[in-house]
PDB file of C-alpha atoms in Angstrom:
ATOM      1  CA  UNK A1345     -13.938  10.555 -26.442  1.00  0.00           C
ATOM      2  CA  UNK A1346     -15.236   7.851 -28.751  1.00  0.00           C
ATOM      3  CA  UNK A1347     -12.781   5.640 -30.576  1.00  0.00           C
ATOM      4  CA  UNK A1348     -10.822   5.921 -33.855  1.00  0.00           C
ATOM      5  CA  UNK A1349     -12.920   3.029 -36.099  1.00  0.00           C
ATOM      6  CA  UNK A1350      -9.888   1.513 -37.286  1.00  0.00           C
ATOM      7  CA  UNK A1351      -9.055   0.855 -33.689  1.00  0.00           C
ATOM      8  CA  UNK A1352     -12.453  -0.611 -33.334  1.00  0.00           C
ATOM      9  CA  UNK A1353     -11.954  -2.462 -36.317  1.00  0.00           C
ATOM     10  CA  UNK A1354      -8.518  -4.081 -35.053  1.00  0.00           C
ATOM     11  CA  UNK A1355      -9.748  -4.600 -31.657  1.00  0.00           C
ATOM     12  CA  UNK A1356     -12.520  -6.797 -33.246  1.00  0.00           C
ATOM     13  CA  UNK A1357     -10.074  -8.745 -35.526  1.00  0.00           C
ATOM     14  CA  UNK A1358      -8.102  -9.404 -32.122  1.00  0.00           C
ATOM     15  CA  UNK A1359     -11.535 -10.562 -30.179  1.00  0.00           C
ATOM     16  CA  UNK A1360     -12.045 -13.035 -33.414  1.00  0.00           C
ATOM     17  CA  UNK A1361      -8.453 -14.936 -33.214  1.00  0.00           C
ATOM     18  CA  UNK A1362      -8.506 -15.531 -29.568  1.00  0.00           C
ATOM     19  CA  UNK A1363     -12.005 -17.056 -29.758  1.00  0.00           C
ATOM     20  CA  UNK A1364     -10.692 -19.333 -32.503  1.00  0.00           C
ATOM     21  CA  UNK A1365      -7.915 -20.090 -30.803  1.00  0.00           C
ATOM     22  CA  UNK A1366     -10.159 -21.206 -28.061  1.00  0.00           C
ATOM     23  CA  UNK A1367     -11.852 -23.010 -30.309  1.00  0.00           C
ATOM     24  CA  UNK A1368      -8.843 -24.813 -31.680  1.00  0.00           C
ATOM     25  CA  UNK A1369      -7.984 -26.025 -27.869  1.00  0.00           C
ATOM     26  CA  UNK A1370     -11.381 -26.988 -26.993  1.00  0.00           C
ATOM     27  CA  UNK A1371     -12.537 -29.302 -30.314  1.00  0.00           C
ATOM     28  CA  UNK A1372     -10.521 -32.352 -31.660  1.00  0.00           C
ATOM     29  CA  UNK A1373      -8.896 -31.781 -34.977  1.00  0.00           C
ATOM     30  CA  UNK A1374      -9.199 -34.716 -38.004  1.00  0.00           C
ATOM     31  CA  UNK A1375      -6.052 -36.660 -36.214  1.00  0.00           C
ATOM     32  CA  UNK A1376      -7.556 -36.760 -33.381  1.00  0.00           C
ATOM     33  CA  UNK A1377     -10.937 -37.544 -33.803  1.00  0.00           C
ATOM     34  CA  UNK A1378      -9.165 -40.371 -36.004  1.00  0.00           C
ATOM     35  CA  UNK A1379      -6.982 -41.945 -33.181  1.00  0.00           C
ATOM     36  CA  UNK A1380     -10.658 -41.914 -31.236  1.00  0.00           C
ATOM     37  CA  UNK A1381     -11.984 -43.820 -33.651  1.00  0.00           C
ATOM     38  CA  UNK A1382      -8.954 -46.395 -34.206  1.00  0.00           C
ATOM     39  CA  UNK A1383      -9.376 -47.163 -30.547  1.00  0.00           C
ATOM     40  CA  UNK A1384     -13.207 -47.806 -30.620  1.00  0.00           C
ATOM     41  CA  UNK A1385     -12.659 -49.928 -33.319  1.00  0.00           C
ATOM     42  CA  UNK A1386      -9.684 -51.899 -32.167  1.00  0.00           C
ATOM     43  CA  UNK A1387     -11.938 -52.301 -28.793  1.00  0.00           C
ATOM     44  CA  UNK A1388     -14.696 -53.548 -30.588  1.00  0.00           C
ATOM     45  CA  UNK A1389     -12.897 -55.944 -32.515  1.00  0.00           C
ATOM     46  CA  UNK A1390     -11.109 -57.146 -29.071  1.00  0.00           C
ATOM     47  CA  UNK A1391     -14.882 -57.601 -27.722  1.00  0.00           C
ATOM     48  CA  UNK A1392     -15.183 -59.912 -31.101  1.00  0.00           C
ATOM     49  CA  UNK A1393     -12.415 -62.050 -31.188  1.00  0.00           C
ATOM     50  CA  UNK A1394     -13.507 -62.529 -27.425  1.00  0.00           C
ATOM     51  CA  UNK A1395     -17.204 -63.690 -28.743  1.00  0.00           C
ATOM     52  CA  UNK A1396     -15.707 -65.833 -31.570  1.00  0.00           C
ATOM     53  CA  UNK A1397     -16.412 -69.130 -28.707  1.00  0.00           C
ATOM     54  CA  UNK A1398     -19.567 -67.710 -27.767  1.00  0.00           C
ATOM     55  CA  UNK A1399     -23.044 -69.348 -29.189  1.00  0.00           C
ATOM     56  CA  UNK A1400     -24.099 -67.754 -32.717  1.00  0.00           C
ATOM     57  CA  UNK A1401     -26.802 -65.617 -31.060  1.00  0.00           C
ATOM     58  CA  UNK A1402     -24.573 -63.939 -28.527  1.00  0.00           C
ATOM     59  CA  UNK A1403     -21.871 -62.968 -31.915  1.00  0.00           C
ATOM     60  CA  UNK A1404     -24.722 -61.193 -33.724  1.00  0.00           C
ATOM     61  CA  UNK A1405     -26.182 -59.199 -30.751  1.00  0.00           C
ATOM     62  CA  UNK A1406     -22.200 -57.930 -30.568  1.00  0.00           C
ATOM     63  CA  UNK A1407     -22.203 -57.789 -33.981  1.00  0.00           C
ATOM     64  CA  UNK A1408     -25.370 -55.500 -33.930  1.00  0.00           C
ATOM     65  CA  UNK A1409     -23.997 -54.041 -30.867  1.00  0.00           C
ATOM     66  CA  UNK A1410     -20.785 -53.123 -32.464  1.00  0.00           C
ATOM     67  CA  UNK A1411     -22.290 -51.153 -35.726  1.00  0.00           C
ATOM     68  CA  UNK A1412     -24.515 -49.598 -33.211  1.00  0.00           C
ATOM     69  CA  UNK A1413     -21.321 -48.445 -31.394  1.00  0.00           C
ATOM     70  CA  UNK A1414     -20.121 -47.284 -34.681  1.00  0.00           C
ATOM     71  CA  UNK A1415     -23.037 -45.183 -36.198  1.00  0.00           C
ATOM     72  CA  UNK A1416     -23.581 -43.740 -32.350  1.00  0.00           C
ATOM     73  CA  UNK A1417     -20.240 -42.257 -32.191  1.00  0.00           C
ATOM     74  CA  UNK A1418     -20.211 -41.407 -36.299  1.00  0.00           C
ATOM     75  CA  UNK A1419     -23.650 -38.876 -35.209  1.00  0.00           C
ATOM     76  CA  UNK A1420     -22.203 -38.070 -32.144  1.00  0.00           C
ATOM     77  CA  UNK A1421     -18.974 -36.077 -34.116  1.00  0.00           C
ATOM     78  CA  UNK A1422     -21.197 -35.175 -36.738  1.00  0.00           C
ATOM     79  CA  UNK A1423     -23.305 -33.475 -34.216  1.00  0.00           C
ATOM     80  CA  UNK A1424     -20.650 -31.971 -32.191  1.00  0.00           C
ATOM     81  CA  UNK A1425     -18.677 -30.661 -35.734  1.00  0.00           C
ATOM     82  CA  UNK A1426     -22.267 -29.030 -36.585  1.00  0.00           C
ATOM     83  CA  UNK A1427     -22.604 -27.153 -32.773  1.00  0.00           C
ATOM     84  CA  UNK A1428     -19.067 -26.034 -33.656  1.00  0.00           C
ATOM     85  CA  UNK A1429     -19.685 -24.653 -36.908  1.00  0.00           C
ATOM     86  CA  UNK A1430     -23.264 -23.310 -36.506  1.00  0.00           C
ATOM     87  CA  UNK A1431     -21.268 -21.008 -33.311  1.00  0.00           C
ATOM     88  CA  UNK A1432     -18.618 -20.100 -35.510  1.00  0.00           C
ATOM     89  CA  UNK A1433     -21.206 -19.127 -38.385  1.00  0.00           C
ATOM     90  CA  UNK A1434     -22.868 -16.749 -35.746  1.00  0.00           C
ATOM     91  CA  UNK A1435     -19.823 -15.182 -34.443  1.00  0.00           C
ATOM     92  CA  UNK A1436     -18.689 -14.420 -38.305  1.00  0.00           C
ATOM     93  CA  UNK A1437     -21.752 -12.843 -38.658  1.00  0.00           C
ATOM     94  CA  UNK A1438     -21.386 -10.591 -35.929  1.00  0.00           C
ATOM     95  CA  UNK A1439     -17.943  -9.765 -36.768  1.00  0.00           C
ATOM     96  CA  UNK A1440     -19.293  -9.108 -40.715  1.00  0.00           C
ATOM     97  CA  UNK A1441     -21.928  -6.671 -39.046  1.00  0.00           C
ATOM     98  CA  UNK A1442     -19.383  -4.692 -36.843  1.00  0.00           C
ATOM     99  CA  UNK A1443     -17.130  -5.097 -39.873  1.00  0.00           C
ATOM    100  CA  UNK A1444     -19.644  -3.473 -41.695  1.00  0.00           C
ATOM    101  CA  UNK A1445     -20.607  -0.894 -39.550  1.00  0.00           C
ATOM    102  CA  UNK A1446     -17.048   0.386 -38.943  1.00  0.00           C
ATOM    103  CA  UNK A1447     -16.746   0.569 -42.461  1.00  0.00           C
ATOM    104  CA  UNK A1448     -19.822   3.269 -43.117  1.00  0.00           C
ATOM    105  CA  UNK A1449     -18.478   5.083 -40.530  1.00  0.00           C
ATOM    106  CA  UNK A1450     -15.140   5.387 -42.214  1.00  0.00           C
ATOM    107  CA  UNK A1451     -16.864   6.452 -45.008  1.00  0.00           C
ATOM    108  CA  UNK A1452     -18.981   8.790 -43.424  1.00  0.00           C
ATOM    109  CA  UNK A1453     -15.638  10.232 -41.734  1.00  0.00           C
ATOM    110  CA  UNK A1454     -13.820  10.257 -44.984  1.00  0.00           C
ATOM    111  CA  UNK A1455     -16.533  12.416 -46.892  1.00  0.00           C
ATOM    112  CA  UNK A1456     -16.604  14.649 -44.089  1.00  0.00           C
ATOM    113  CA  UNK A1457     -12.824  15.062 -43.634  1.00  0.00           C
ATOM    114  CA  UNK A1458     -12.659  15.854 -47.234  1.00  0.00           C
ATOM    115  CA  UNK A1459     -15.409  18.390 -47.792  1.00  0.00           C
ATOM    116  CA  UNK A1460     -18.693  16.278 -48.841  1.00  0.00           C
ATOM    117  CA  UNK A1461     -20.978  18.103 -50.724  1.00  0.00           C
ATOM    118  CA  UNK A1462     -18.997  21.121 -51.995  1.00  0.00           C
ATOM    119  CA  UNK A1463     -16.189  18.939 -53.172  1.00  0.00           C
ATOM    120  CA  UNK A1464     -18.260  16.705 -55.455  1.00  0.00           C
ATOM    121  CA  UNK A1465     -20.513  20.080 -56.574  1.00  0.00           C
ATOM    122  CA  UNK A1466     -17.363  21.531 -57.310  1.00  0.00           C
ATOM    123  CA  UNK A1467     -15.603  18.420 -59.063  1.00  0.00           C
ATOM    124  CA  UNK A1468     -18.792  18.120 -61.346  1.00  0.00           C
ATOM    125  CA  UNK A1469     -19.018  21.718 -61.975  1.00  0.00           C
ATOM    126  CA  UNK A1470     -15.302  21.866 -63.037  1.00  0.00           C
ATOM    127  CA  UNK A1471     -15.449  18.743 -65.123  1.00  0.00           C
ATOM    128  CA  UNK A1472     -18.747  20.249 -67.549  1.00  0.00           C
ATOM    129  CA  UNK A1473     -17.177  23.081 -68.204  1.00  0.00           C
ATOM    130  CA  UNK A1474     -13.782  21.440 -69.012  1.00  0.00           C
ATOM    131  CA  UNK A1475     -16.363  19.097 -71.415  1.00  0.00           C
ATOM    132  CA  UNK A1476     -18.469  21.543 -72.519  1.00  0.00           C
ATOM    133  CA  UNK A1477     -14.960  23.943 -73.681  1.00  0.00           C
ATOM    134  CA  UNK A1478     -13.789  20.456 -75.578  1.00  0.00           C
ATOM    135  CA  UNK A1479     -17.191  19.950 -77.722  1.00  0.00           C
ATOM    136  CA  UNK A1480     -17.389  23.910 -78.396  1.00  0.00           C
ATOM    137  CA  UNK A1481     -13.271  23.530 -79.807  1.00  0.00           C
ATOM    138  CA  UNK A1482     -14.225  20.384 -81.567  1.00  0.00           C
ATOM    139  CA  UNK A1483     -17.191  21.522 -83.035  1.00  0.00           C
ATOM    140  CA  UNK A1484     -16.365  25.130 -84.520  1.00  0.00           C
ATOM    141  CA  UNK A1485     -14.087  23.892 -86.806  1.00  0.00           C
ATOM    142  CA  UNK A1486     -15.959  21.751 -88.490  1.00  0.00           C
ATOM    143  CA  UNK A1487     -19.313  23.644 -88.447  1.00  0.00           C
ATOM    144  CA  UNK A1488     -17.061  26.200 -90.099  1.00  0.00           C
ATOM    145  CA  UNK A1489     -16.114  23.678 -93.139  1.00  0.00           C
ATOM    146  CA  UNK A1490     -19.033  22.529 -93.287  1.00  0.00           C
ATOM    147  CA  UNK A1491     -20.905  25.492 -94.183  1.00  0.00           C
ATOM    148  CA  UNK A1492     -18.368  26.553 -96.475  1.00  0.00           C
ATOM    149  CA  UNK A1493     -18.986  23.512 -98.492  1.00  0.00           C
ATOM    150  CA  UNK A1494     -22.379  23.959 -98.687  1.00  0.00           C
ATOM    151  CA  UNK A1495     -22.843  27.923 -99.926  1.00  0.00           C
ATOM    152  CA  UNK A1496     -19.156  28.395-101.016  1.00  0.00           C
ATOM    153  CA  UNK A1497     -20.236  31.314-103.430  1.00  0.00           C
ATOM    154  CA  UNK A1498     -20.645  33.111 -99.904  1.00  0.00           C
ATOM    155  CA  UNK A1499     -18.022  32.185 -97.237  1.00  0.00           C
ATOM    156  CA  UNK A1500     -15.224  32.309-100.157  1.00  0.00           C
ATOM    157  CA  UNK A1501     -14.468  35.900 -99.918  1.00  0.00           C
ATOM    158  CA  UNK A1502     -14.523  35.629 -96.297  1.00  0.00           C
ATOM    159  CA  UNK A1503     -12.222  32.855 -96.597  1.00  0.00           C
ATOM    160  CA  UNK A1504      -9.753  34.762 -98.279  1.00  0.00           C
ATOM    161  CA  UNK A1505     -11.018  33.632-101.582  1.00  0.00           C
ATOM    162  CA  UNK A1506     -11.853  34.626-105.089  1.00  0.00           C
ATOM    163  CA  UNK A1507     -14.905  33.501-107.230  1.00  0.00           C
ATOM    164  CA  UNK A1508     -13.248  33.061-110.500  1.00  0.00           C
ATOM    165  CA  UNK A1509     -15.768  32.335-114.065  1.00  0.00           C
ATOM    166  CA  UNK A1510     -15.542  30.221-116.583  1.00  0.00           C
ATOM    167  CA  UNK A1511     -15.839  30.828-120.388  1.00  0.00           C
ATOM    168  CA  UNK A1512     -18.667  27.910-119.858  1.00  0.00           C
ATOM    169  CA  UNK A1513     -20.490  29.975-117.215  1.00  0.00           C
ATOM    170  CA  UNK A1514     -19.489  28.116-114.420  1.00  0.00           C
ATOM    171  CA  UNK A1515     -17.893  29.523-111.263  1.00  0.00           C
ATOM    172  CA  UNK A1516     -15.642  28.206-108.416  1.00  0.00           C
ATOM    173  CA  UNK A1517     -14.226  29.545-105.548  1.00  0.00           C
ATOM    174  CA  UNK A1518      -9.962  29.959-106.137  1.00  0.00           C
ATOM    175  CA  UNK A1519      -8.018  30.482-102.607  1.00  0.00           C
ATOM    176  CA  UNK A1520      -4.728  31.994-103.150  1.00  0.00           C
ATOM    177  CA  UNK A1521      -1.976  29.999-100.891  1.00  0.00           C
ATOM    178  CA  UNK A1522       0.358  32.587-101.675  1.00  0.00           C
ATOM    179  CA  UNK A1523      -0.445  35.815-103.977  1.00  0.00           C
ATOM    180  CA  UNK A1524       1.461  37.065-106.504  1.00  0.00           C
ATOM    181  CA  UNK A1525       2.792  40.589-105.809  1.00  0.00           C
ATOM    182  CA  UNK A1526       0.589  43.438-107.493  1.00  0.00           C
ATOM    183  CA  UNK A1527       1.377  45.580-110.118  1.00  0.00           C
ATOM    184  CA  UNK A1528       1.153  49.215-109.397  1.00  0.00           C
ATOM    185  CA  UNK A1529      -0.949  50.135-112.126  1.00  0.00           C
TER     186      UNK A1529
END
């Protein structure tokens, strides 16, 4: 019985806050790292004041020795905050890859659960014929106006019109909105 990928997915998220917490416990946060340095410093500045009677030569080689001191334990963080970070890069990028992976197979699941293929065919099929119904409403009415303004000597009788003439010769195309009654002549 395999497992439910949301489960997978949670179990994963649980697997990534212990090992930071782990993490957390085993590296030294910014206060600490700067009470290690206060306390090199305040040693190396004990070892000077304890030099200041010594010959000239003997307070530069602690001088060198001390900024030695200094830059060794400046790259020595450094290089232990890069270890750290280059470990926790890798594990986010295996979490992003399971993440990812437990994500297509939701999606696979989902588009299974709900019918895949036929359910999109359908959805498509259903939505051109609702569009193509729209543009044959939207069009006949106006393809119908159209024409009648173009050759109105011929729709106006089938519009419920009458072609009335002019003394001049002319003619135009007289719709009754309401008739008058007929005489029964």
């Amino acid at each position: 019985m395999s497992k439910d990928p949301f489960q997978i997915l949670a179990d994963e998220l649980t697997l990534i806050r212990k090992d930071m917490d782990r993490l957390q416990r085993t590296s030294l946060d910014k206060d600490e790292a700067k009470g290690l340095h206060d306390m090199l410093a305040q040693a190396v500045d004990r070892m000077e004041r304890a030099a200041e009677n010594a010959p000239a030569s003997l307070q530069n080689t602690l001088r060198n020795d001390r900024n030695q001191v200094v830059r060794n334990a400046t790259a020595a963080a450094a290089s232990a905050a890069q270890s750290v970070l280059t470990d926790v890069a890798g594990e986010l990028a295996k979490e992003r890859d399971a993440f990812r992976r437990a994500a297509g197979e939701a999606r696979r699941e989902a588009w299974r659960w709900f019918g895949g293929f036929w359910v999109w065919l359908a959805s498509i099929g259903a939505t051109g014929a609702l569009l193509g119904a729209l543009a044959a409403f939207w069009i006949t009415g106006r393809g119908d106006a159209r024409e009648f303004g173009r050759f109105p000597s011929i729709y106006c009788g089938n519009a419920g019109g009458q072609v009335v003439e002019q003394d001049n010769g002319g003619t135009f195309c007289a719709i009754w909105i309401k008739r008058p009654p007929q005489s029964g002549n």
